[in-house]
JSON list of N, CA and C in Angstrom, two decimals:
[
{"chain": "A", "resi": 19, "resn": "MET", "atom": "N", "xyz": [11.42, -3.18, 4.15]},
{"chain": "A", "resi": 19, "resn": "MET", "atom": "CA", "xyz": [10.44, -4.02, 4.78]},
{"chain": "A", "resi": 19, "resn": "MET", "atom": "C", "xyz": [9.28, -4.20, 3.80]},
{"chain": "A", "resi": 20, "resn": "LEU", "atom": "N", "xyz": [8.80, -5.41, 3.71]},
{"chain": "A", "resi": 20, "resn": "LEU", "atom": "CA", "xyz": [7.67, -5.76, 2.85]},
{"chain": "A", "resi": 20, "resn": "LEU", "atom": "C", "xyz": [6.37, -5.62, 3.65]},
{"chain": "A", "resi": 21, "resn": "VAL", "atom": "N", "xyz": [5.45, -4.79, 3.14]},
{"chain": "A", "resi": 21, "resn": "VAL", "atom": "CA", "xyz": [4.20, -4.51, 3.86]},
{"chain": "A", "resi": 21, "resn": "VAL", "atom": "C", "xyz": [3.07, -5.36, 3.27]},
{"chain": "A", "resi": 22, "resn": "ASP", "atom": "N", "xyz": [2.26, -5.93, 4.15]},
{"chain": "A", "resi": 22, "resn": "ASP", "atom": "CA", "xyz": [1.15, -6.80, 3.77]},
{"chain": "A", "resi": 22, "resn": "ASP", "atom": "C", "xyz": [-0.07, -5.99, 3.34]},
{"chain": "A", "resi": 23, "resn": "THR", "atom": "N", "xyz": [-0.90, -6.59, 2.53]},
{"chain": "A", "resi": 23, "resn": "THR", "atom": "CA", "xyz": [-2.12, -5.97, 2.02]},
{"chain": "A", "resi": 23, "resn": "THR", "atom": "C", "xyz": [-2.99, -5.43, 3.15]},
{"chain": "A", "resi": 24, "resn": "ASP", "atom": "N", "xyz": [-3.15, -6.21, 4.22]},
{"chain": "A", "resi": 24, "resn": "ASP", "atom": "CA", "xyz": [-4.04, -5.80, 5.31]},
{"chain": "A", "resi": 24, "resn": "ASP", "atom": "C", "xyz": [-3.64, -4.46, 5.92]},
{"chain": "A", "resi": 25, "resn": "VAL", "atom": "N", "xyz": [-2.36, -4.24, 6.12]},
{"chain": "A", "resi": 25, "resn": "VAL", "atom": "CA", "xyz": [-1.91, -2.98, 6.72]},
{"chain": "A", "resi": 25, "resn": "VAL", "atom": "C", "xyz": [-2.26, -1.81, 5.83]},
{"chain": "A", "resi": 26, "resn": "LEU", "atom": "N", "xyz": [-2.07, -1.96, 4.53]},
{"chain": "A", "resi": 26, "resn": "LEU", "atom": "CA", "xyz": [-2.40, -0.89, 3.60]},
{"chain": "A", "resi": 26, "resn": "LEU", "atom": "C", "xyz": [-3.90, -0.64, 3.55]},
{"chain": "A", "resi": 27, "resn": "ILE", "atom": "N", "xyz": [-4.69, -1.70, 3.59]},
{"chain": "A", "resi": 27, "resn": "ILE", "atom": "CA", "xyz": [-6.15, -1.54, 3.60]},
{"chain": "A", "resi": 27, "resn": "ILE", "atom": "C", "xyz": [-6.61, -0.86, 4.88]},
{"chain": "A", "resi": 28, "resn": "TRP", "atom": "N", "xyz": [-6.03, -1.26, 6.02]},
{"chain": "A", "resi": 28, "resn": "TRP", "atom": "CA", "xyz": [-6.41, -0.61, 7.27]},
{"chain": "A", "resi": 28, "resn": "TRP", "atom": "C", "xyz": [-6.14, 0.88, 7.19]},
{"chain": "A", "resi": 29, "resn": "ASN", "atom": "N", "xyz": [-4.98, 1.24, 6.63]},
{"chain": "A", "resi": 29, "resn": "ASN", "atom": "CA", "xyz": [-4.66, 2.66, 6.49]},
{"chain": "A", "resi": 29, "resn": "ASN", "atom": "C", "xyz": [-5.67, 3.37, 5.59]},
{"chain": "A", "resi": 30, "resn": "LEU", "atom": "N", "xyz": [-5.96, 2.77, 4.44]},
{"chain": "A", "resi": 30, "resn": "LEU", "atom": "CA", "xyz": [-6.88, 3.40, 3.50]},
{"chain": "A", "resi": 30, "resn": "LEU", "atom": "C", "xyz": [-8.29, 3.53, 4.07]},
{"chain": "A", "resi": 31, "resn": "ARG", "atom": "N", "xyz": [-8.61, 2.73, 5.06]},
{"chain": "A", "resi": 31, "resn": "ARG", "atom": "CA", "xyz": [-9.91, 2.81, 5.73]},
{"chain": "A", "resi": 31, "resn": "ARG", "atom": "C", "xyz": [-9.89, 3.72, 6.95]},
{"chain": "A", "resi": 32, "resn": "GLY", "atom": "N", "xyz": [-8.74, 4.38, 7.18]},
{"chain": "A", "resi": 32, "resn": "GLY", "atom": "CA", "xyz": [-8.67, 5.38, 8.24]},
{"chain": "A", "resi": 32, "resn": "GLY", "atom": "C", "xyz": [-8.12, 4.91, 9.57]},
{"chain": "A", "resi": 33, "resn": "ASN", "atom": "N", "xyz": [-7.50, 3.75, 9.63]},
{"chain": "A", "resi": 33, "resn": "ASN", "atom": "CA", "xyz": [-6.93, 3.25, 10.88]},
{"chain": "A", "resi": 33, "resn": "ASN", "atom": "C", "xyz": [-5.68, 4.06, 11.22]},
{"chain": "A", "resi": 34, "resn": "ALA", "atom": "N", "xyz": [-5.71, 4.79, 12.33]},
{"chain": "A", "resi": 34, "resn": "ALA", "atom": "CA", "xyz": [-4.61, 5.67, 12.72]},
{"chain": "A", "resi": 34, "resn": "ALA", "atom": "C", "xyz": [-3.33, 4.90, 13.04]},
{"chain": "A", "resi": 35, "resn": "ARG", "atom": "N", "xyz": [-3.45, 3.74, 13.67]},
{"chain": "A", "resi": 35, "resn": "ARG", "atom": "CA", "xyz": [-2.25, 2.95, 14.01]},
{"chain": "A", "resi": 35, "resn": "ARG", "atom": "C", "xyz": [-1.53, 2.49, 12.75]},
{"chain": "A", "resi": 36, "resn": "ALA", "atom": "N", "xyz": [-2.29, 2.06, 11.75]},
{"chain": "A", "resi": 36, "resn": "ALA", "atom": "CA", "xyz": [-1.67, 1.64, 10.49]},
{"chain": "A", "resi": 36, "resn": "ALA", "atom": "C", "xyz": [-1.02, 2.83, 9.81]},
{"chain": "A", "resi": 37, "resn": "ALA", "atom": "N", "xyz": [-1.68, 3.97, 9.82]},
{"chain": "A", "resi": 37, "resn": "ALA", "atom": "CA", "xyz": [-1.12, 5.18, 9.21]},
{"chain": "A", "resi": 37, "resn": "ALA", "atom": "C", "xyz": [0.18, 5.58, 9.89]},
{"chain": "A", "resi": 38, "resn": "ASP", "atom": "N", "xyz": [0.20, 5.56, 11.22]},
{"chain": "A", "resi": 38, "resn": "ASP", "atom": "CA", "xyz": [1.41, 5.92, 11.96]},
{"chain": "A", "resi": 38, "resn": "ASP", "atom": "C", "xyz": [2.56, 4.99, 11.62]},
{"chain": "A", "resi": 39, "resn": "ARG", "atom": "N", "xyz": [2.25, 3.70, 11.54]},
{"chain": "A", "resi": 39, "resn": "ARG", "atom": "CA", "xyz": [3.29, 2.71, 11.25]},
{"chain": "A", "resi": 39, "resn": "ARG", "atom": "C", "xyz": [3.88, 2.92, 9.86]},
{"chain": "A", "resi": 40, "resn": "LEU", "atom": "N", "xyz": [3.00, 3.14, 8.87]},
{"chain": "A", "resi": 40, "resn": "LEU", "atom": "CA", "xyz": [3.46, 3.34, 7.50]},
{"chain": "A", "resi": 40, "resn": "LEU", "atom": "C", "xyz": [4.23, 4.66, 7.37]},
{"chain": "A", "resi": 41, "resn": "ASP", "atom": "N", "xyz": [3.76, 5.70, 8.04]},
{"chain": "A", "resi": 41, "resn": "ASP", "atom": "CA", "xyz": [4.44, 6.99, 7.98]},
{"chain": "A", "resi": 41, "resn": "ASP", "atom": "C", "xyz": [5.84, 6.91, 8.58]},
{"chain": "A", "resi": 42, "resn": "ALA", "atom": "N", "xyz": [6.04, 6.00, 9.53]},
{"chain": "A", "resi": 42, "resn": "ALA", "atom": "CA", "xyz": [7.32, 5.86, 10.21]},
{"chain": "A", "resi": 42, "resn": "ALA", "atom": "C", "xyz": [8.34, 5.08, 9.39]},
{"chain": "A", "resi": 43, "resn": "MET", "atom": "N", "xyz": [7.93, 4.47, 8.28]},
{"chain": "A", "resi": 43, "resn": "MET", "atom": "CA", "xyz": [8.88, 3.67, 7.51]},
{"chain": "A", "resi": 43, "resn": "MET", "atom": "C", "xyz": [8.75, 3.92, 6.01]},
{"chain": "A", "resi": 44, "resn": "PRO", "atom": "N", "xyz": [9.01, 5.16, 5.58]},
{"chain": "A", "resi": 44, "resn": "PRO", "atom": "CA", "xyz": [8.93, 5.45, 4.14]},
{"chain": "A", "resi": 44, "resn": "PRO", "atom": "C", "xyz": [9.92, 4.59, 3.36]},
{"chain": "A", "resi": 45, "resn": "GLY", "atom": "N", "xyz": [9.56, 4.30, 2.13]},
{"chain": "A", "resi": 45, "resn": "GLY", "atom": "CA", "xyz": [10.43, 3.49, 1.29]},
{"chain": "A", "resi": 45, "resn": "GLY", "atom": "C", "xyz": [10.20, 2.00, 1.43]},
{"chain": "A", "resi": 46, "resn": "PHE", "atom": "N", "xyz": [9.09, 1.61, 2.06]},
{"chain": "A", "resi": 46, "resn": "PHE", "atom": "CA", "xyz": [8.82, 0.18, 2.22]},
{"chain": "A", "resi": 46, "resn": "PHE", "atom": "C", "xyz": [8.49, -0.46, 0.87]},
{"chain": "A", "resi": 47, "resn": "LEU", "atom": "N", "xyz": [8.45, -1.78, 0.88]},
{"chain": "A", "resi": 47, "resn": "LEU", "atom": "CA", "xyz": [8.19, -2.55, -0.33]},
{"chain": "A", "resi": 47, "resn": "LEU", "atom": "C", "xyz": [6.77, -3.12, -0.30]},
{"chain": "A", "resi": 48, "resn": "VAL", "atom": "N", "xyz": [6.20, -3.26, -1.50]},
{"chain": "A", "resi": 48, "resn": "VAL", "atom": "CA", "xyz": [4.89, -3.87, -1.68]},
{"chain": "A", "resi": 48, "resn": "VAL", "atom": "C", "xyz": [5.05, -4.90, -2.79]},
{"chain": "A", "resi": 49, "resn": "SER", "atom": "N", "xyz": [4.60, -6.12, -2.55]},
{"chain": "A", "resi": 49, "resn": "SER", "atom": "CA", "xyz": [4.70, -7.14, -3.60]},
{"chain": "A", "resi": 49, "resn": "SER", "atom": "C", "xyz": [3.74, -6.81, -4.74]},
{"chain": "A", "resi": 50, "resn": "ALA", "atom": "N", "xyz": [4.05, -7.32, -5.91]},
{"chain": "A", "resi": 50, "resn": "ALA", "atom": "CA", "xyz": [3.18, -7.12, -7.07]},
{"chain": "A", "resi": 50, "resn": "ALA", "atom": "C", "xyz": [1.79, -7.71, -6.80]},
{"chain": "A", "resi": 51, "resn": "VAL", "atom": "N", "xyz": [1.74, -8.81, -6.08]},
{"chain": "A", "resi": 51, "resn": "VAL", "atom": "CA", "xyz": [0.46, -9.44, -5.73]},
{"chain": "A", "resi": 51, "resn": "VAL", "atom": "C", "xyz": [-0.34, -8.51, -4.82]},
{"chain": "A", "resi": 52, "resn": "THR", "atom": "N", "xyz": [0.30, -7.94, -3.82]},
{"chain": "A", "resi": 52, "resn": "THR", "atom": "CA", "xyz": [-0.37, -6.99, -2.93]},
{"chain": "A", "resi": 52, "resn": "THR", "atom": "C", "xyz": [-0.89, -5.80, -3.71]},
{"chain": "A", "resi": 53, "resn": "TYR", "atom": "N", "xyz": [-0.07, -5.26, -4.59]},
{"chain": "A", "resi": 53, "resn": "TYR", "atom": "CA", "xyz": [-0.49, -4.11, -5.40]},
{"chain": "A", "resi": 53, "resn": "TYR", "atom": "C", "xyz": [-1.74, -4.46, -6.22]},
{"chain": "A", "resi": 54, "resn": "MET", "atom": "N", "xyz": [-1.73, -5.62, -6.85]},
{"chain": "A", "resi": 54, "resn": "MET", "atom": "CA", "xyz": [-2.89, -6.02, -7.67]},
{"chain": "A", "resi": 54, "resn": "MET", "atom": "C", "xyz": [-4.13, -6.25, -6.80]},
{"chain": "A", "resi": 55, "resn": "GLU", "atom": "N", "xyz": [-3.95, -6.79, -5.60]},
{"chain": "A", "resi": 55, "resn": "GLU", "atom": "CA", "xyz": [-5.09, -6.95, -4.69]},
{"chain": "A", "resi": 55, "resn": "GLU", "atom": "C", "xyz": [-5.70, -5.59, -4.36]},
{"chain": "A", "resi": 56, "resn": "LEU", "atom": "N", "xyz": [-4.85, -4.61, -4.11]},
{"chain": "A", "resi": 56, "resn": "LEU", "atom": "CA", "xyz": [-5.34, -3.27, -3.80]},
{"chain": "A", "resi": 56, "resn": "LEU", "atom": "C", "xyz": [-6.05, -2.65, -5.01]},
{"chain": "A", "resi": 57, "resn": "VAL", "atom": "N", "xyz": [-5.47, -2.80, -6.19]},
{"chain": "A", "resi": 57, "resn": "VAL", "atom": "CA", "xyz": [-6.06, -2.24, -7.40]},
{"chain": "A", "resi": 57, "resn": "VAL", "atom": "C", "xyz": [-7.43, -2.88, -7.67]},
{"chain": "A", "resi": 58, "resn": "GLN", "atom": "N", "xyz": [-7.53, -4.19, -7.46]},
{"chain": "A", "resi": 58, "resn": "GLN", "atom": "CA", "xyz": [-8.81, -4.86, -7.67]},
{"chain": "A", "resi": 58, "resn": "GLN", "atom": "C", "xyz": [-9.88, -4.40, -6.69]},
{"chain": "A", "resi": 59, "resn": "GLY", "atom": "N", "xyz": [-9.46, -3.89, -5.53]},
{"chain": "A", "resi": 59, "resn": "GLY", "atom": "CA", "xyz": [-10.42, -3.46, -4.52]},
{"chain": "A", "resi": 59, "resn": "GLY", "atom": "C", "xyz": [-10.92, -2.04, -4.68]},
{"chain": "A", "resi": 60, "resn": "VAL", "atom": "N", "xyz": [-10.28, -1.25, -5.54]},
{"chain": "A", "resi": 60, "resn": "VAL", "atom": "CA", "xyz": [-10.75, 0.13, -5.70]},
{"chain": "A", "resi": 60, "resn": "VAL", "atom": "C", "xyz": [-12.06, 0.15, -6.47]},
{"chain": "A", "resi": 61, "resn": "ARG", "atom": "N", "xyz": [-12.90, 1.13, -6.13]},
{"chain": "A", "resi": 61, "resn": "ARG", "atom": "CA", "xyz": [-14.23, 1.20, -6.73]},
{"chain": "A", "resi": 61, "resn": "ARG", "atom": "C", "xyz": [-14.30, 2.13, -7.94]},
{"chain": "A", "resi": 62, "resn": "ASP", "atom": "N", "xyz": [-13.36, 3.07, -8.02]},
{"chain": "A", "resi": 62, "resn": "ASP", "atom": "CA", "xyz": [-13.40, 4.01, -9.14]},
{"chain": "A", "resi": 62, "resn": "ASP", "atom": "C", "xyz": [-12.04, 4.66, -9.33]},
{"chain": "A", "resi": 63, "resn": "LYS", "atom": "N", "xyz": [-11.94, 5.53, -10.32]},
{"chain": "A", "resi": 63, "resn": "LYS", "atom": "CA", "xyz": [-10.66, 6.16, -10.64]},
{"chain": "A", "resi": 63, "resn": "LYS", "atom": "C", "xyz": [-10.14, 7.04, -9.52]},
{"chain": "A", "resi": 64, "resn": "SER", "atom": "N", "xyz": [-11.02, 7.66, -8.77]},
{"chain": "A", "resi": 64, "resn": "SER", "atom": "CA", "xyz": [-10.54, 8.52, -7.68]},
{"chain": "A", "resi": 64, "resn": "SER", "atom": "C", "xyz": [-9.89, 7.69, -6.57]},
{"chain": "A", "resi": 65, "resn": "GLU", "atom": "N", "xyz": [-10.41, 6.51, -6.29]},
{"chain": "A", "resi": 65, "resn": "GLU", "atom": "CA", "xyz": [-9.78, 5.64, -5.30]},
{"chain": "A", "resi": 65, "resn": "GLU", "atom": "C", "xyz": [-8.45, 5.11, -5.80]},
{"chain": "A", "resi": 66, "resn": "LEU", "atom": "N", "xyz": [-8.37, 4.81, -7.10]},
{"chain": "A", "resi": 66, "resn": "LEU", "atom": "CA", "xyz": [-7.10, 4.37, -7.68]},
{"chain": "A", "resi": 66, "resn": "LEU", "atom": "C", "xyz": [-6.07, 5.49, -7.58]},
{"chain": "A", "resi": 67, "resn": "ARG", "atom": "N", "xyz": [-6.49, 6.70, -7.86]},
{"chain": "A", "resi": 67, "resn": "ARG", "atom": "CA", "xyz": [-5.60, 7.86, -7.76]},
{"chain": "A", "resi": 67, "resn": "ARG", "atom": "C", "xyz": [-5.12, 8.02, -6.31]},
{"chain": "A", "resi": 68, "resn": "ALA", "atom": "N", "xyz": [-6.02, 7.87, -5.35]},
{"chain": "A", "resi": 68, "resn": "ALA", "atom": "CA", "xyz": [-5.66, 7.99, -3.93]},
{"chain": "A", "resi": 68, "resn": "ALA", "atom": "C", "xyz": [-4.65, 6.91, -3.53]},
{"chain": "A", "resi": 69, "resn": "LEU", "atom": "N", "xyz": [-4.86, 5.71, -4.01]},
{"chain": "A", "resi": 69, "resn": "LEU", "atom": "CA", "xyz": [-3.92, 4.62, -3.73]},
{"chain": "A", "resi": 69, "resn": "LEU", "atom": "C", "xyz": [-2.54, 4.94, -4.27]},
{"chain": "A", "resi": 70, "resn": "ARG", "atom": "N", "xyz": [-2.48, 5.36, -5.51]},
{"chain": "A", "resi": 70, "resn": "ARG", "atom": "CA", "xyz": [-1.19, 5.69, -6.12]},
{"chain": "A", "resi": 70, "resn": "ARG", "atom": "C", "xyz": [-0.52, 6.86, -5.43]},
{"chain": "A", "resi": 71, "resn": "GLN", "atom": "N", "xyz": [-1.30, 7.85, -5.03]},
{"chain": "A", "resi": 71, "resn": "GLN", "atom": "CA", "xyz": [-0.73, 9.00, -4.31]},
{"chain": "A", "resi": 71, "resn": "GLN", "atom": "C", "xyz": [-0.18, 8.58, -2.96]},
{"chain": "A", "resi": 72, "resn": "ALA", "atom": "N", "xyz": [-0.89, 7.70, -2.28]},
{"chain": "A", "resi": 72, "resn": "ALA", "atom": "CA", "xyz": [-0.42, 7.22, -0.98]},
{"chain": "A", "resi": 72, "resn": "ALA", "atom": "C", "xyz": [0.89, 6.46, -1.13]},
{"chain": "A", "resi": 73, "resn": "LEU", "atom": "N", "xyz": [0.97, 5.58, -2.10]},
{"chain": "A", "resi": 73, "resn": "LEU", "atom": "CA", "xyz": [2.21, 4.83, -2.32]},
{"chain": "A", "resi": 73, "resn": "LEU", "atom": "C", "xyz": [3.35, 5.76, -2.69]},
{"chain": "A", "resi": 74, "resn": "SER", "atom": "N", "xyz": [3.07, 6.77, -3.48]},
{"chain": "A", "resi": 74, "resn": "SER", "atom": "CA", "xyz": [4.08, 7.75, -3.85]},
{"chain": "A", "resi": 74, "resn": "SER", "atom": "C", "xyz": [4.53, 8.55, -2.63]},
{"chain": "A", "resi": 75, "resn": "PHE", "atom": "N", "xyz": [3.58, 8.96, -1.79]},
{"chain": "A", "resi": 75, "resn": "PHE", "atom": "CA", "xyz": [3.89, 9.72, -0.58]},
{"chain": "A", "resi": 75, "resn": "PHE", "atom": "C", "xyz": [4.88, 8.95, 0.31]},
{"chain": "A", "resi": 76, "resn": "TRP", "atom": "N", "xyz": [4.66, 7.65, 0.42]},
{"chain": "A", "resi": 76, "resn": "TRP", "atom": "CA", "xyz": [5.52, 6.81, 1.26]},
{"chain": "A", "resi": 76, "resn": "TRP", "atom": "C", "xyz": [6.79, 6.35, 0.54]},
{"chain": "A", "resi": 77, "resn": "SER", "atom": "N", "xyz": [6.94, 6.72, -0.73]},
{"chain": "A", "resi": 77, "resn": "SER", "atom": "CA", "xyz": [8.08, 6.24, -1.54]},
{"chain": "A", "resi": 77, "resn": "SER", "atom": "C", "xyz": [8.11, 4.72, -1.58]},
{"chain": "A", "resi": 78, "resn": "ALA", "atom": "N", "xyz": [6.93, 4.12, -1.58]},
{"chain": "A", "resi": 78, "resn": "ALA", "atom": "CA", "xyz": [6.82, 2.65, -1.61]},
{"chain": "A", "resi": 78, "resn": "ALA", "atom": "C", "xyz": [7.21, 2.15, -3.00]},
{"chain": "A", "resi": 79, "resn": "ARG", "atom": "N", "xyz": [7.83, 0.98, -3.02]},
{"chain": "A", "resi": 79, "resn": "ARG", "atom": "CA", "xyz": [8.21, 0.36, -4.29]},
{"chain": "A", "resi": 79, "resn": "ARG", "atom": "C", "xyz": [7.51, -0.98, -4.43]},
{"chain": "A", "resi": 80, "resn": "VAL", "atom": "N", "xyz": [7.01, -1.23, -5.64]},
{"chain": "A", "resi": 80, "resn": "VAL", "atom": "CA", "xyz": [6.39, -2.52, -5.94]},
{"chain": "A", "resi": 80, "resn": "VAL", "atom": "C", "xyz": [7.48, -3.44, -6.46]},
{"chain": "A", "resi": 81, "resn": "VAL", "atom": "N", "xyz": [7.61, -4.60, -5.83]},
{"chain": "A", "resi": 81, "resn": "VAL", "atom": "CA", "xyz": [8.63, -5.58, -6.24]},
{"chain": "A", "resi": 81, "resn": "VAL", "atom": "C", "xyz": [7.96, -6.71, -7.00]},
{"chain": "A", "resi": 82, "resn": "GLN", "atom": "N", "xyz": [8.62, -7.15, -8.04]},
{"chain": "A", "resi": 82, "resn": "GLN", "atom": "CA", "xyz": [8.06, -8.14, -8.95]},
{"chain": "A", "resi": 82, "resn": "GLN", "atom": "C", "xyz": [8.33, -9.59, -8.54]},
{"chain": "A", "resi": 83, "resn": "GLY", "atom": "N", "xyz": [9.47, -9.82, -7.95]},
{"chain": "A", "resi": 83, "resn": "GLY", "atom": "CA", "xyz": [9.85, -11.21, -7.68]},
{"chain": "A", "resi": 83, "resn": "GLY", "atom": "C", "xyz": [10.44, -11.38, -6.29]},
{"chain": "A", "resi": 84, "resn": "PRO", "atom": "N", "xyz": [11.22, -12.44, -6.10]},
{"chain": "A", "resi": 84, "resn": "PRO", "atom": "CA", "xyz": [11.84, -12.71, -4.80]},
{"chain": "A", "resi": 84, "resn": "PRO", "atom": "C", "xyz": [12.73, -11.56, -4.37]},
{"chain": "A", "resi": 85, "resn": "LEU", "atom": "N", "xyz": [12.80, -11.35, -3.07]},
{"chain": "A", "resi": 85, "resn": "LEU", "atom": "CA", "xyz": [13.60, -10.24, -2.53]},
{"chain": "A", "resi": 85, "resn": "LEU", "atom": "C", "xyz": [15.08, -10.55, -2.44]},
{"chain": "A", "resi": 86, "resn": "GLY", "atom": "N", "xyz": [15.46, -11.79, -2.56]},
{"chain": "A", "resi": 86, "resn": "GLY", "atom": "CA", "xyz": [16.87, -12.16, -2.48]},
{"chain": "A", "resi": 86, "resn": "GLY", "atom": "C", "xyz": [17.29, -12.42, -1.03]},
{"chain": "A", "resi": 87, "resn": "ASP", "atom": "N", "xyz": [18.57, -12.48, -0.86]},
{"chain": "A", "resi": 87, "resn": "ASP", "atom": "CA", "xyz": [19.10, -12.84, 0.48]},
{"chain": "A", "resi": 87, "resn": "ASP", "atom": "C", "xyz": [19.17, -11.65, 1.35]}
]
């Protein structure tokens, strides 16, 4: 499943419903555009580290192009 930027931002801001949803579907996909939007929104290296750790925790994969059929 491809996860939208908003859901990830809600989680990073402490939204419990978003966290529960993401925790229930490890291995989801994140588009390269979504990943870059998130990276541009971090304020410092510690936030970038937290973002990367969260994506790793969920086994999320960043996809570069079309998902196919």
